[in-house]
XYZ file of C-alpha atoms in Angstrom:
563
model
C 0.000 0.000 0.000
C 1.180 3.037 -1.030
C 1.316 5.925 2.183
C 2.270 9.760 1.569
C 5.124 10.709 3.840
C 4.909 13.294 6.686
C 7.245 14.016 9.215
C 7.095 12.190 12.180
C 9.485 9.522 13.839
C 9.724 6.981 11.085
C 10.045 9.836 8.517
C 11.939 9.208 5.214
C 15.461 10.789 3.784
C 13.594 12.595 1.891
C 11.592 14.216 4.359
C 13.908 17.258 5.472
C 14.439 18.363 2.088
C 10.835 18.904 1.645
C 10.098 20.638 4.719
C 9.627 23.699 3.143
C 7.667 22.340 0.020
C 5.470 20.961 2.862
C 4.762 24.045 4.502
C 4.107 25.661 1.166
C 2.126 23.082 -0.610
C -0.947 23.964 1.789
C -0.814 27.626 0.684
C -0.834 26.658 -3.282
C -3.618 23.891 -2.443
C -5.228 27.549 -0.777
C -4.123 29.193 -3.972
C -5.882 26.657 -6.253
C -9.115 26.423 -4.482
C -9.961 30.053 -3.860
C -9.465 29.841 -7.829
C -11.460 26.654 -7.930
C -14.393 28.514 -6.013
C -14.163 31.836 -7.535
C -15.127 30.726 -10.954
C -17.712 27.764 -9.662
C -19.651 30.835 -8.372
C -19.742 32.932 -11.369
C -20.923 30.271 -12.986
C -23.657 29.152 -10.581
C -24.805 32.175 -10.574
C -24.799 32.813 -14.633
C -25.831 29.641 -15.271
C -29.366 29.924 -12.424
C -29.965 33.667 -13.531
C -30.200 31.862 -17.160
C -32.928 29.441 -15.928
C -35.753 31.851 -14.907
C -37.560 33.694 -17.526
C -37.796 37.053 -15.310
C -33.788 37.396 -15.329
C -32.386 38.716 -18.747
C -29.444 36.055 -18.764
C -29.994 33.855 -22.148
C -28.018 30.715 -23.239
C -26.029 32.763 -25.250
C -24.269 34.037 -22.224
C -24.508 30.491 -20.455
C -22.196 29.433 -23.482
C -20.144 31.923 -23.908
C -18.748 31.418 -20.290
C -18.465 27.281 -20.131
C -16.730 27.984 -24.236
C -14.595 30.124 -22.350
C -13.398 27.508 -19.764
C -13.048 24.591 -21.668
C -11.444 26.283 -24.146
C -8.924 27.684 -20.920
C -8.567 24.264 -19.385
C -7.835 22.989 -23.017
C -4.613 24.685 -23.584
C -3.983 23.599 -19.419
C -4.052 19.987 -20.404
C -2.175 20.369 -23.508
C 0.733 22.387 -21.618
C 0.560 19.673 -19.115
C 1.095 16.801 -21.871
C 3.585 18.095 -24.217
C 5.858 20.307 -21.575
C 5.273 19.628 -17.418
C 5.450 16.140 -17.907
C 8.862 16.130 -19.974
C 10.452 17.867 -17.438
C 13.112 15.748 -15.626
C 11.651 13.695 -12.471
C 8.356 15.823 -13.272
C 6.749 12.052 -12.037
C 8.719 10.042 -10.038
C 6.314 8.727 -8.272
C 2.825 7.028 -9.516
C 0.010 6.219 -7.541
C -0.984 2.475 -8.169
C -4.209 3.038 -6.595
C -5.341 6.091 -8.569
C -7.929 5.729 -11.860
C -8.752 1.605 -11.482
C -9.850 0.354 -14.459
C -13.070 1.015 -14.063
C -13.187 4.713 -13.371
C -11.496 4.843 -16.537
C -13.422 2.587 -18.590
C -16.947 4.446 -17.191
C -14.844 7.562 -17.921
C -14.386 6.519 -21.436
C -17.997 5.130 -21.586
C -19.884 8.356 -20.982
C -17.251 10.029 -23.249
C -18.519 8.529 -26.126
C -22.466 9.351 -25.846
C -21.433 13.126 -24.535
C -19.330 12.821 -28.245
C -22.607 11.372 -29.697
C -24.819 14.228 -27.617
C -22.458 17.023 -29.108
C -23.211 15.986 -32.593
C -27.135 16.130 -31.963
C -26.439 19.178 -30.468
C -24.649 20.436 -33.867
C -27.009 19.264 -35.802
C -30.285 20.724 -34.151
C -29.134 24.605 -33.954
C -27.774 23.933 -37.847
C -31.162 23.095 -38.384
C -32.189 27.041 -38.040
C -28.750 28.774 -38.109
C -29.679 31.694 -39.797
C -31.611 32.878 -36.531
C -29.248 31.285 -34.053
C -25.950 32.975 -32.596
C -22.656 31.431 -33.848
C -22.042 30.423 -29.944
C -24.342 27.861 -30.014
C -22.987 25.972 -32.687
C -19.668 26.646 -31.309
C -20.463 25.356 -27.811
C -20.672 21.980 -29.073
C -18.257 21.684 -30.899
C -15.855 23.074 -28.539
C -17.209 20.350 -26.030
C -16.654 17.706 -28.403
C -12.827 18.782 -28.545
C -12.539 19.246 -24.408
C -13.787 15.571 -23.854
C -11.783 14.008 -26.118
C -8.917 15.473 -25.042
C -9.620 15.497 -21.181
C -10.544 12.155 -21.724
C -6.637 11.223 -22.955
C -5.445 13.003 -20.482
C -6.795 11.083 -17.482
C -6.326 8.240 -19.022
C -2.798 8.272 -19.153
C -2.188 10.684 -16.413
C -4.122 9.680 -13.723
C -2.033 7.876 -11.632
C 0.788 11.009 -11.471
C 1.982 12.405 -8.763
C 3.455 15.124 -10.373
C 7.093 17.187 -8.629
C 6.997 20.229 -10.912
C 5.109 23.317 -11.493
C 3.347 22.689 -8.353
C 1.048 25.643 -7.824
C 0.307 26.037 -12.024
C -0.513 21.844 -11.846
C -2.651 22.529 -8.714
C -4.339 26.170 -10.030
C -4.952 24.177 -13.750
C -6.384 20.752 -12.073
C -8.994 22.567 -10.313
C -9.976 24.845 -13.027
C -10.628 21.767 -14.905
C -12.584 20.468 -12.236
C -14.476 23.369 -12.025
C -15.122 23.274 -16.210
C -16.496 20.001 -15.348
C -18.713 21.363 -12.329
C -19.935 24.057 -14.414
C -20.826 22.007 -17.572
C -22.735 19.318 -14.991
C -24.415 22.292 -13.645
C -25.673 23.677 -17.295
C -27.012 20.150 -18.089
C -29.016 19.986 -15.098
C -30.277 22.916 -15.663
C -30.912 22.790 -19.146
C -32.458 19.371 -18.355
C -34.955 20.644 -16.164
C -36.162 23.318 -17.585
C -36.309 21.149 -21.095
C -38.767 19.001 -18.994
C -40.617 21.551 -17.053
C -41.538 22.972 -20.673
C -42.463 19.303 -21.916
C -44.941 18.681 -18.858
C -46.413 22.856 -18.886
C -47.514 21.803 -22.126
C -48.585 18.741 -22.416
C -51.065 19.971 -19.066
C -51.683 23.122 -21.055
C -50.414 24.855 -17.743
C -47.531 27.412 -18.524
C -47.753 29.186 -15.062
C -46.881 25.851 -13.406
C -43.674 26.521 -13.789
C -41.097 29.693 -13.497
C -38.819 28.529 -15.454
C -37.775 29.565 -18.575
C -39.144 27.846 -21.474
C -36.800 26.704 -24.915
C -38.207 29.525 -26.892
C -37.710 32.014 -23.894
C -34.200 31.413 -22.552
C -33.130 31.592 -26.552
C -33.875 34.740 -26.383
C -35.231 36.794 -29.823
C -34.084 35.786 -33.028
C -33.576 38.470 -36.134
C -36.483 40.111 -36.627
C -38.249 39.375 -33.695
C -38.950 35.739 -34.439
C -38.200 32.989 -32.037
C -36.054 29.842 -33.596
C -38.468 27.277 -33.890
C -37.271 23.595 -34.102
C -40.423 22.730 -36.651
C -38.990 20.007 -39.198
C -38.868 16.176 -38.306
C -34.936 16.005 -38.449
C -34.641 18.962 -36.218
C -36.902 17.486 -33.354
C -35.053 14.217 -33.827
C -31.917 15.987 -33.111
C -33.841 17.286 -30.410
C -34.736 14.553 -27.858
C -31.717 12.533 -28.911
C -29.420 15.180 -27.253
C -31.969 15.532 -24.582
C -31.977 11.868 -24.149
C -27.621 11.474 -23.745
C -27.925 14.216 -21.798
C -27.261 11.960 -18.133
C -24.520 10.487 -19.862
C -23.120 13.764 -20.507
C -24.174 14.373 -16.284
C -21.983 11.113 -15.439
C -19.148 12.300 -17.849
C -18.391 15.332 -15.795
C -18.733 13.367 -12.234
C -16.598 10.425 -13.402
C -13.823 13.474 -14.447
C -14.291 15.670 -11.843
C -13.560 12.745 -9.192
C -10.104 11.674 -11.260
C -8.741 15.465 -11.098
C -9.863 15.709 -7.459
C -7.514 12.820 -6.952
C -4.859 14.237 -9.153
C -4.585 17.355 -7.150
C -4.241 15.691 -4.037
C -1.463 13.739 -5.449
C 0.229 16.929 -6.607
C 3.790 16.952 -4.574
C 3.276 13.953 -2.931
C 6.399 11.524 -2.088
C 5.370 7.759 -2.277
C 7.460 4.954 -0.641
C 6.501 1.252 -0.659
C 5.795 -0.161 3.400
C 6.204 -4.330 2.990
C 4.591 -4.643 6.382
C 1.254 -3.297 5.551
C 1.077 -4.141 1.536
C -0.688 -6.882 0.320
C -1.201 -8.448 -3.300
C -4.631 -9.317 -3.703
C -4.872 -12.746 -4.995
C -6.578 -13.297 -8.559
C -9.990 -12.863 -9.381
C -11.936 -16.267 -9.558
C -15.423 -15.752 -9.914
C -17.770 -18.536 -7.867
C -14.328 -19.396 -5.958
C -14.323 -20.224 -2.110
C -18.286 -19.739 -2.289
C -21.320 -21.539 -1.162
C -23.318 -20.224 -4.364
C -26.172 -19.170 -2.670
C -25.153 -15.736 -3.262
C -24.372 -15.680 -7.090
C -27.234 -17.622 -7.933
C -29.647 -15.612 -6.052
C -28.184 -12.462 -7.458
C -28.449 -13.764 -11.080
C -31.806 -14.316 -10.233
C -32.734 -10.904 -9.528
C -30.332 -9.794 -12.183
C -32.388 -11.251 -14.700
C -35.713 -10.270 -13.290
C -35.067 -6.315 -12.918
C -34.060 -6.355 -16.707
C -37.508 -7.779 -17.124
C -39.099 -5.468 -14.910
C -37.123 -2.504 -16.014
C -38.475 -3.510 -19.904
C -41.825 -3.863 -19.377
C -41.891 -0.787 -17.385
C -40.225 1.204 -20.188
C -42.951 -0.115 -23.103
C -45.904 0.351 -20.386
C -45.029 4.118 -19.132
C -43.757 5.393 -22.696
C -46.949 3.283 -24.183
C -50.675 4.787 -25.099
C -52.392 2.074 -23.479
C -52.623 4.140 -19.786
C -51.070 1.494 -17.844
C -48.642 3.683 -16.099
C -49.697 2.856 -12.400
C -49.774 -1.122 -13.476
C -45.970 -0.523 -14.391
C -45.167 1.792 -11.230
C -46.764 -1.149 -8.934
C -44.719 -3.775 -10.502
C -40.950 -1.501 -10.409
C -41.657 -0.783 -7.070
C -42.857 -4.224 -5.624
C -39.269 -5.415 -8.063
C -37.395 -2.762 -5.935
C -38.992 -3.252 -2.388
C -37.646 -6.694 -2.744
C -34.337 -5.905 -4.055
C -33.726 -3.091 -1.386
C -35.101 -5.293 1.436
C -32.422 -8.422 0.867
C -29.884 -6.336 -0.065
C -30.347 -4.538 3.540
C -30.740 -7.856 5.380
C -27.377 -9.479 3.390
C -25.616 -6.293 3.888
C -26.749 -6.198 8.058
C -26.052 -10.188 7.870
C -22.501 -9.048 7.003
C -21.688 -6.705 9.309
C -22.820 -9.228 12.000
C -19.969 -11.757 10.461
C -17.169 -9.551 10.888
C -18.095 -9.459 14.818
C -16.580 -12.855 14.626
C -13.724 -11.694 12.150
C -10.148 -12.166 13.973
C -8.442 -10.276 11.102
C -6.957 -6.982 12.715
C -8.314 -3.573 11.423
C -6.060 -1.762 8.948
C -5.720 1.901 10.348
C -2.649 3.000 8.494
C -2.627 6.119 6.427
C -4.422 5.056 2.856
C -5.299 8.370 0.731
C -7.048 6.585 -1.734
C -9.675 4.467 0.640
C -10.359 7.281 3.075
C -11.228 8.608 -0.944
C -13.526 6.021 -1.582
C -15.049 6.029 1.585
C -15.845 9.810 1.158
C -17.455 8.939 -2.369
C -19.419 6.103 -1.063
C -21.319 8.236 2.147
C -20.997 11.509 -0.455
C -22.573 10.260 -3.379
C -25.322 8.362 -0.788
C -26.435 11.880 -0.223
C -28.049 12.459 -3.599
C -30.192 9.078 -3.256
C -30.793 9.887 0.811
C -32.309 13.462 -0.516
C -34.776 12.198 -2.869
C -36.117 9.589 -0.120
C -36.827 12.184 2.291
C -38.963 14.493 -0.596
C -40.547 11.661 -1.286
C -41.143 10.664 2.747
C -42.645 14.196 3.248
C -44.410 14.405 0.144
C -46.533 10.851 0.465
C -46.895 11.687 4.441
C -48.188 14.922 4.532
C -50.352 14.451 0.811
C -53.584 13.632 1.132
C -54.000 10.668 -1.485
C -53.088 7.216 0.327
C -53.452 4.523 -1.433
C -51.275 1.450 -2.606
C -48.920 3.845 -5.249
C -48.194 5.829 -2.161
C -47.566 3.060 0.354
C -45.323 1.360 -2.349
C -43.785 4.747 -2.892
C -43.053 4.873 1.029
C -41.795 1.374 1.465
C -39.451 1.869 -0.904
C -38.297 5.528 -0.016
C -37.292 4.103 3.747
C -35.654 0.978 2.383
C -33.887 3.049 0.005
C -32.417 4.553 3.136
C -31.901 1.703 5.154
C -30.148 -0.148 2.365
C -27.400 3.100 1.405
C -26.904 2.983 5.142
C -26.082 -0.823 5.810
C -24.328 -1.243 2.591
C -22.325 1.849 3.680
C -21.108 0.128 6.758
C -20.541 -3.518 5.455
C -18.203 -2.023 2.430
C -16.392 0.543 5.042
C -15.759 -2.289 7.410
C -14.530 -4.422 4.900
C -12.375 -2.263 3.039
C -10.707 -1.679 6.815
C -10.179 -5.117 7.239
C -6.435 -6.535 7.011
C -5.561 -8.827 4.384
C -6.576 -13.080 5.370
C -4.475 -13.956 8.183
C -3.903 -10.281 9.429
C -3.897 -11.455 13.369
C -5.675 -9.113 15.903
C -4.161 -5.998 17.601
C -2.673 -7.316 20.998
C -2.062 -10.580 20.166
C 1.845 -11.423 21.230
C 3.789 -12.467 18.249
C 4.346 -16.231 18.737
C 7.640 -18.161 19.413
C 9.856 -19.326 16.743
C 9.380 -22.521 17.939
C 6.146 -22.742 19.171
C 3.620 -25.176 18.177
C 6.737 -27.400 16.799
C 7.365 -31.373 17.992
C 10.998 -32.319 17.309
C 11.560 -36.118 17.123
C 15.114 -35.702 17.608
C 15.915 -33.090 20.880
C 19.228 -32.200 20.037
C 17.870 -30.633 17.603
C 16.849 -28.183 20.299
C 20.190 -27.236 20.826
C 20.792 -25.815 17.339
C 17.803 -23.271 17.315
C 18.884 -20.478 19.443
C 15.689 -18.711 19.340
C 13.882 -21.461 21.137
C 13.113 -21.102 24.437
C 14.138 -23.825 27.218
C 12.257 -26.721 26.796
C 11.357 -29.054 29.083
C 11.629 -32.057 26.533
C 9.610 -33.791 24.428
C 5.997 -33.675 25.706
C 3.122 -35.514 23.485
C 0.858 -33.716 21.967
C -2.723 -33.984 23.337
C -5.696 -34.640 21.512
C -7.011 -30.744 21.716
C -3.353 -29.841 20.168
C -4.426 -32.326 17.163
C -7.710 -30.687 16.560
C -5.846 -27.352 16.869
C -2.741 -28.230 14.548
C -5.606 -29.404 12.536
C -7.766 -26.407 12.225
C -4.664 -24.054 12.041
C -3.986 -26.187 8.447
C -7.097 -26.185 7.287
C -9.039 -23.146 8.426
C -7.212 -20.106 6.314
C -8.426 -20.628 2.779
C -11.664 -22.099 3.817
C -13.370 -21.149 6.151
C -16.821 -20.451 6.435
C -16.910 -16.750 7.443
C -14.629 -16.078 3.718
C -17.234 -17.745 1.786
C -20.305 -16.349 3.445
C -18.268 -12.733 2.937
C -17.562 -13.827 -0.654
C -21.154 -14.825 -1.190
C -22.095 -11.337 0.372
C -20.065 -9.618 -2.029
C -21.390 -10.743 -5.601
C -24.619 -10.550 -3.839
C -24.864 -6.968 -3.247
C -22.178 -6.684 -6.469
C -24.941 -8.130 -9.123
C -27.929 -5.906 -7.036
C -26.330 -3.234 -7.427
C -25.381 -3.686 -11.368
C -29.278 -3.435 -11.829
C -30.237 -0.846 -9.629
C -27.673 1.324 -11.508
C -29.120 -0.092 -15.051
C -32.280 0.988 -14.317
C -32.141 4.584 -13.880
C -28.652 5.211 -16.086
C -30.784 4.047 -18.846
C -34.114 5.722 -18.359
C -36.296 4.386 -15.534
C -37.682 7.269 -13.697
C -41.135 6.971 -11.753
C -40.287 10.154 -9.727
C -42.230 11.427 -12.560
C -44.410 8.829 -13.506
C -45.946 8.717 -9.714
C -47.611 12.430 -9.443
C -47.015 12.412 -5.610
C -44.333 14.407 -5.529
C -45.268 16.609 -8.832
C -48.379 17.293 -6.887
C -46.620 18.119 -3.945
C -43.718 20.676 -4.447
C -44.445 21.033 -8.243
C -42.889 20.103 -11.593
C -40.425 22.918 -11.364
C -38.912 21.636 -7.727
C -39.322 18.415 -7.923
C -37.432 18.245 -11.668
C -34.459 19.986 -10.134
C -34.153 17.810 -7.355
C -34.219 14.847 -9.088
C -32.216 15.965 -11.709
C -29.641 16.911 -9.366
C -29.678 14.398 -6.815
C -30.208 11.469 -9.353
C -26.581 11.081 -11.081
C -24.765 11.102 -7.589
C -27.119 7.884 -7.037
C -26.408 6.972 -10.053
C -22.471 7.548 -9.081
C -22.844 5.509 -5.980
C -24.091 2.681 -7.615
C -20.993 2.655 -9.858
C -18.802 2.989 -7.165
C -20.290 0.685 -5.204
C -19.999 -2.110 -7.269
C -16.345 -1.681 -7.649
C -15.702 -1.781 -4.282
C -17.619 -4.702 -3.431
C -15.467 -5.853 -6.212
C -12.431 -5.771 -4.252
C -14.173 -6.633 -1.092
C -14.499 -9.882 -2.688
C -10.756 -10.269 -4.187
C -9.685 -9.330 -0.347
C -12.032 -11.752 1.311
């Protein structure tokens, strides 16, 4: 395991050198946020004064400003690439546990349909660019360029800790994370309103809603005329861009997590410690299990992809079977969210009889992955309490809205037991770690010598009395210290916990990363705080669930490989 070095009484050579670095490198982390926070603001507030239609702030502006940045954090990126990193020993040190494969592969993923959203984008204001501003055709395109570069750039830099140009690495990281921030923030925003507009009309109700609609936040067009999106490949163009645009949401998470790491690791001095590394062994899928687990999670694998498509063809269908389809995704997800709870609880009440010693050494990149796991729970925790209040305190009960409450409170209970089971297990030492306090045993101990002047040769061992026979309780015990490591039933039932919340949680991110979402189809919460609110929370709060899921399922991934 990799640890950052700070002074103290095991402190390495390199330590006193960097004294001063060290006392420095928390003013230009100071120095880099300020920055970081400056700019998030200005754009906040541009891009929130741009969603109401009583505040004269169009896209146009909204555009101009994230064109701006990306273009800015562009020539960053390419500065880093072709001169910071020649410099000599710019990286002498690279963090193994930085961008896993997976981060990088999801990175990668959601780079590709933000690609395929930019070229919708294109394409719809071409449809009527005589009317539009040349920014808007720009924007896209400029985004196109920023992802495909960013998305080079993480992928081979991630894992730098980089030892020059400290303050202009740290000051151009967080601007880029901030670009990302800004552009997440914009699609929100531009989400919601897009669907606040969609529902005012369909209910013929345009003062439902205070936001701006499409027409409005374009502002006029030449001559007075508003740009109206009227032939069939121009509305295509349309909802396919609105469609990619929580991939494009994802895309900005997945890279503003990767540069928060990257900054940290700006400056920072790596040394390997033997005693508290581990290799985990290879990944053997089904190994050291009792199969309960993997079947059962198959199971319900299988069955939310069949619930997920006949919800899709029932909500999005004319037939008016909407609250058929919301009955049968919750009753799919009540289930789901109630074993997943009781395996995750069942866990946690395992490790009570776990000897394996707690690992509290210094590890940057778990306490990181702790702090995305209860972080990105915070999105999910925030729509079950709106949705708590809203079925509570609303008049309507019937079985939508106790459905709709079941599953808000075991959405809740099942973030917070997972939470703990993964924590706990990603704390735990490696197999055979023994307990804090137990005394180091004896060279010799637990050794029968056939031959006692053999005794004589080991200087470590201490006076024996002589040969004594081993009793029968020794046997059982020599026994069981053989044949207990690799398998014993604690490991498998862990193991078994593992790809049991791992293949649960692989369709409970499906499902909303590719469309589910009955916070609209149940009209609880519409009713309640209104399309307007209740959009923006959801669209908000939604991709950090969607996050967690992700991140979730990787480390349950190596909760398993370290069982």
């Amino acid at each position: 395991m990799s640890e950052e070095l700070a002074p103290g009484p095991n402190e390495s050579p390199l330590a006193p050198q960097a004294g001063p670095r060290e006392v420095w490198k928390k003013g230009g982390r100071l120095l880099s946020v300020l920055l970081a926070v400056n700019v998030l603001l200005l754009a906040c507030t541009l891009i929130s004064g741009g969603a109401f239609n009583k505040v004269a702030v169009y896209d146009t502006d909204v555009f101009a400003l994230l064109t701006t940045m990306m273009l800015l954090a562009v020539l960053w990126i390419l500065f880093y690439l072709l001169r910071t990193v020649r410099c000599p020993g710019a990286v002498p040190y690279r963090d193994a546990h930085a961008g896993p494969i997976w981060l990088r592969g999801g990175l990668v993923l959601f780079g590709i349909c933000t690609l395929v959203m930019d070229v919708f984008k294109t394409g719809y204001y071409s449809s009527f660019f005589e009317c539009q501003s040349a920014i808007k055709i720009l924007h896209p395109l400029i985004q196109a360029v920023f992802v495909m570069i960013q998305t080079y750039f993480l992928w081979v830099s991630a894992k730098d800790c980089v030892h020059v140009h400290l303050d202009l690495t740290r000051c151009g990281l967080m601007f880029t994370l901030t670009t990302n921030l800004a552009i997440w923030m914009a699609a929100v925003v531009d989400e919601s309103v897009h669907q606040a507009h969609s529902y005012s009309s369909s209910h013929g109700n345009a003062s439902h809603t205070r936001l701006a609609s499409d027409p409005e936040r374009a502002g006029n067009a030449v001559g007075g005329d508003s740009c109206l999106c009227s032939t069939a490949v121009c509305q295509i163009f349309q909802q396919g861009y609105f469609y990619l645009y929580p991939f494009n949401i994802e895309y900005s998470l997945f890279a503003s997590t990767m540069l928060y790491v990257m900054w940290k690791n700006v400056g920072r001095l790596l040394t390997s410690t033997p005693g508290h590394s581990h290799t985990p062994s290879p990944v053997s899928l089904f190994r050291e299990t009792f199969f309960a687990g993997p079947v059962l999670g198959l199971l319900l694998f299988v069955a939310g992809l069949a619930v997920f498509i006949i919800y899709e063809v029932q909500v999005s269908g004319e037939g008016g079977r909407t609250q058929q389809a919301l009955v049968i995704y919750y009753s799919f997800n009540i289930v789901c969210l109630g074993l997943t709870t009781l395996v995750s609880l069942s866990g946690s009440i395992i490790y009570r009889f776990d000897r394996r010693a707690m690992d509290h050494h210094k590890n940057p990149t778990r306490t990181l992955d702790v702090a995305l796991l209860m972080g990105a729970a915070l999105g999910q925790y925030a729509i079950s309490y709106y949705s708590i209040v809203a079925v509570v305190v609303g008049t309507p009960q019937d079985l939508l809205a106790g459905l709709n409450l079941t599953h808000a409170l075991l959405m809740i209970a099942q973030h917070t037991f997972q939470n703990m089971f993964i924590i706990e297990s990603l704390h735990r030492g490696p197999p055979g770690a023994e307990p804090h306090g137990t005394p180091p045993k004896e060279p010799c101990q637990g050794l029968t010598f056939t031959n006692q002047d053999a005794l004589h040769t080991l200087p470590a061992c201490p006076p024996s009395p002589g040969l004594v026979s081993p009793s029968p309780a020794d046997q059982q015990e020599a026994v069981g210290i053989v044949s207990t490591p690799r398998s014993h039933w604690r490991r498998r039932c862990l193991k078994d916990i593992a790809l049991f919340l791992l293949l649960c949680n692989v369709i409970l991110w499906i499902m909303p990363a590719f469309g589910a979402r009955p916070h609209f189809s149940n009209t609880v919460e519409v009713d309640f705080y209104g399309y307007s609110l209740w959009a923006a929370i959801v669209n908000i709060c939604l991709p950090f669930g969607i996050f967690y899921r992700m991140h979730a399922v990787s480390s349950l991934l190596e909760v398993y490989v370290l069982s």
